[in-house]
Amino acid sequence: YFLRSIYGMVVTMIDRLGVTVANSIFRKRWLYFIDKGMCAKAYRDTSSLSVIERQLPNASVRSIRAARKIAIDAEKAFQECKPDFPLDHWHWREVKTETLESKVTGQGSKFGIGLSEEEFQILKERLNWAKKRMEYMSYNRFCLFIGEAVHKRFGHSANIALR
């Protein structure tokens, strides 16, 4: 156990040293050098609602499924734009706003993101507004725009869930 801890410490030390040298001297943007475990795995697969399905009304379950589909499709669209870390931050990744806008709203786009026609128009307006004002967009801001678009659909659901 002790030797395994020492080994892990040495690997982590070499990894952090390699990342520091690569990022500061060679202007790379690496998160790890050796140990891929340094990348956070923030998302879990929560595709099953079976445990809480029995405790929720059918309308809530349908809302949760619709919201999950929108979130999964939004993440796929964002990831296809090849997000990267901005030069001055390591806290979030960004994509070119123009690329994201064309990926989501362009002709022949395969990402409808599960939105109604009215919601899709609101999202298009938000992305068009953003394209004129910012070169890059984070996933959080993209989700905020989607949230504005679907507010009418899911806004009343929050009130029902609180009762």
Coordinates of C-alpha atoms in Angstrom, one line a residue:
Y1 CA 0.0 0.0 0.0
F2 CA 2.8 2.4 0.9
L3 CA 4.8 1.7 -2.3
R4 CA 1.6 2.2 -4.4
S5 CA 1.1 5.5 -2.8
I6 CA 4.7 6.6 -3.4
Y7 CA 4.3 5.4 -7.0
G8 CA 1.1 7.4 -7.5
M9 CA 2.8 10.5 -5.9
V10 CA 5.8 10.2 -8.3
V11 CA 3.6 9.8 -11.4
T12 CA 1.5 12.8 -10.3
M13 CA 4.6 14.9 -9.7
I14 CA 6.1 14.1 -13.1
D15 CA 2.7 14.7 -14.7
R16 CA 2.3 18.1 -13.1
L17 CA 5.9 19.1 -13.9
G18 CA 5.5 18.0 -17.6
V19 CA 2.2 20.0 -17.9
T20 CA 3.8 23.0 -16.4
V21 CA 6.8 22.9 -18.8
A22 CA 4.6 22.2 -21.8
N23 CA 2.1 24.9 -21.0
S24 CA 4.5 27.7 -20.0
I25 CA 7.5 27.1 -22.3
F26 CA 5.9 25.5 -25.4
R27 CA 2.6 27.3 -25.1
K28 CA 0.6 24.1 -25.1
R29 CA -2.8 23.8 -23.4
W30 CA -2.6 20.4 -21.8
L31 CA -4.4 19.3 -18.7
Y32 CA -2.3 16.2 -18.2
F33 CA 1.0 14.8 -19.5
I34 CA 0.9 11.1 -18.3
D35 CA -2.1 10.6 -16.0
K36 CA -5.4 11.0 -17.8
G37 CA -7.1 10.7 -14.4
M38 CA -6.3 14.4 -13.9
C39 CA -9.2 15.3 -16.2
A40 CA -12.4 15.7 -14.3
K41 CA -15.3 13.4 -15.1
A42 CA -18.0 15.7 -14.0
Y43 CA -20.9 14.0 -15.7
R44 CA -22.5 10.7 -14.7
D45 CA -24.8 8.7 -16.9
T46 CA -28.2 9.4 -15.4
S47 CA -30.2 8.0 -18.3
S48 CA -32.5 5.9 -16.0
L49 CA -35.3 7.5 -14.1
S50 CA -36.6 4.1 -12.8
V51 CA -35.8 4.8 -9.2
I52 CA -37.7 8.1 -9.0
E53 CA -40.2 7.5 -11.7
R54 CA -42.5 5.8 -9.2
Q55 CA -42.5 8.9 -7.0
L56 CA -43.2 11.5 -9.6
P57 CA -46.3 12.3 -11.6
N58 CA -46.3 11.4 -15.3
A59 CA -46.2 15.0 -16.4
S60 CA -43.0 15.6 -14.4
V61 CA -41.3 12.5 -15.8
R62 CA -42.2 13.6 -19.3
S63 CA -40.7 17.1 -18.5
I64 CA -37.5 15.6 -17.1
R65 CA -37.1 13.3 -20.2
A66 CA -37.7 16.3 -22.6
A67 CA -35.2 18.5 -20.6
R68 CA -32.6 15.7 -20.7
K69 CA -33.0 15.3 -24.4
I70 CA -32.5 19.0 -24.9
A71 CA -29.4 18.9 -22.6
I72 CA -27.8 15.9 -24.4
D73 CA -28.4 17.3 -27.9
A74 CA -27.1 20.7 -26.8
E75 CA -23.9 19.1 -25.4
K76 CA -23.4 17.1 -28.6
A77 CA -23.8 20.3 -30.7
F78 CA -21.3 22.1 -28.5
Q79 CA -18.8 19.2 -28.5
E80 CA -18.9 19.0 -32.3
C81 CA -17.7 22.6 -32.5
K82 CA -14.4 21.4 -30.9
P83 CA -14.3 23.5 -27.7
D84 CA -11.0 24.7 -26.3
F85 CA -9.8 26.5 -23.3
P86 CA -9.4 30.3 -23.7
L87 CA -5.8 31.5 -23.3
D88 CA -6.4 33.3 -20.0
H89 CA -8.7 30.7 -18.3
W90 CA -8.7 27.0 -17.4
H91 CA -12.1 26.9 -15.8
W92 CA -14.2 26.5 -18.9
R93 CA -14.0 25.7 -22.6
E94 CA -15.3 27.9 -25.4
V95 CA -16.2 27.6 -29.1
K96 CA -16.5 30.2 -31.8
T97 CA -19.9 31.7 -31.6
E98 CA -20.3 31.7 -35.3
T99 CA -19.4 28.0 -35.6
L100 CA -21.9 27.1 -32.8
E101 CA -24.6 29.2 -34.4
S102 CA -24.2 27.6 -37.8
K103 CA -24.0 24.2 -36.3
V104 CA -27.3 24.6 -34.4
T105 CA -29.3 26.8 -36.8
G106 CA -27.7 26.3 -40.2
Q107 CA -29.3 24.8 -43.3
G108 CA -29.3 21.0 -43.0
S109 CA -28.4 21.1 -39.3
K110 CA -28.9 17.8 -37.6
F111 CA -29.3 19.5 -34.2
G112 CA -32.9 20.5 -33.6
I113 CA -32.1 20.1 -29.9
G114 CA -35.7 19.0 -29.2
L115 CA -37.1 22.5 -29.4
S116 CA -40.4 23.7 -30.7
E117 CA -40.5 26.1 -33.6
E118 CA -41.1 29.1 -31.3
E119 CA -38.3 28.0 -28.9
F120 CA -36.0 27.4 -31.9
Q121 CA -36.6 31.0 -33.1
I122 CA -35.8 32.4 -29.7
L123 CA -32.6 30.4 -29.6
K124 CA -31.7 31.6 -33.1
E125 CA -32.3 35.3 -32.0
R126 CA -30.0 34.8 -28.9
L127 CA -27.3 33.2 -31.0
N128 CA -27.5 35.9 -33.6
W129 CA -27.3 38.5 -30.9
A130 CA -24.2 36.8 -29.4
K131 CA -22.5 36.4 -32.8
K132 CA -22.5 40.2 -33.2
R133 CA -21.1 40.9 -29.7
M134 CA -18.8 38.0 -28.8
E135 CA -16.3 35.9 -30.7
Y136 CA -16.4 32.9 -28.3
M137 CA -19.1 31.3 -26.2
S138 CA -18.9 28.9 -23.3
Y139 CA -21.2 26.0 -22.8
N140 CA -22.8 27.7 -19.8
R141 CA -23.8 30.7 -21.8
F142 CA -25.2 28.4 -24.5
C143 CA -27.3 26.6 -21.9
L144 CA -28.5 30.0 -20.6
F145 CA -29.7 30.9 -24.1
I146 CA -31.5 27.5 -24.4
G147 CA -33.0 28.1 -20.9
E148 CA -34.4 31.4 -22.1
A149 CA -35.8 29.6 -25.2
V150 CA -37.6 26.9 -23.2
H151 CA -38.6 28.9 -20.2
K152 CA -42.3 29.0 -21.1
R153 CA -42.4 25.2 -21.5
F154 CA -40.6 24.3 -18.3
G155 CA -41.3 27.4 -16.2
H156 CA -44.6 26.2 -14.9
S157 CA -43.2 22.7 -14.1
A158 CA -40.9 24.2 -11.4
N159 CA -44.0 25.5 -9.6
I160 CA -45.7 22.2 -9.7
A161 CA -42.6 20.3 -8.4
L162 CA -42.4 22.6 -5.3
R163 CA -45.9 21.7 -4.1

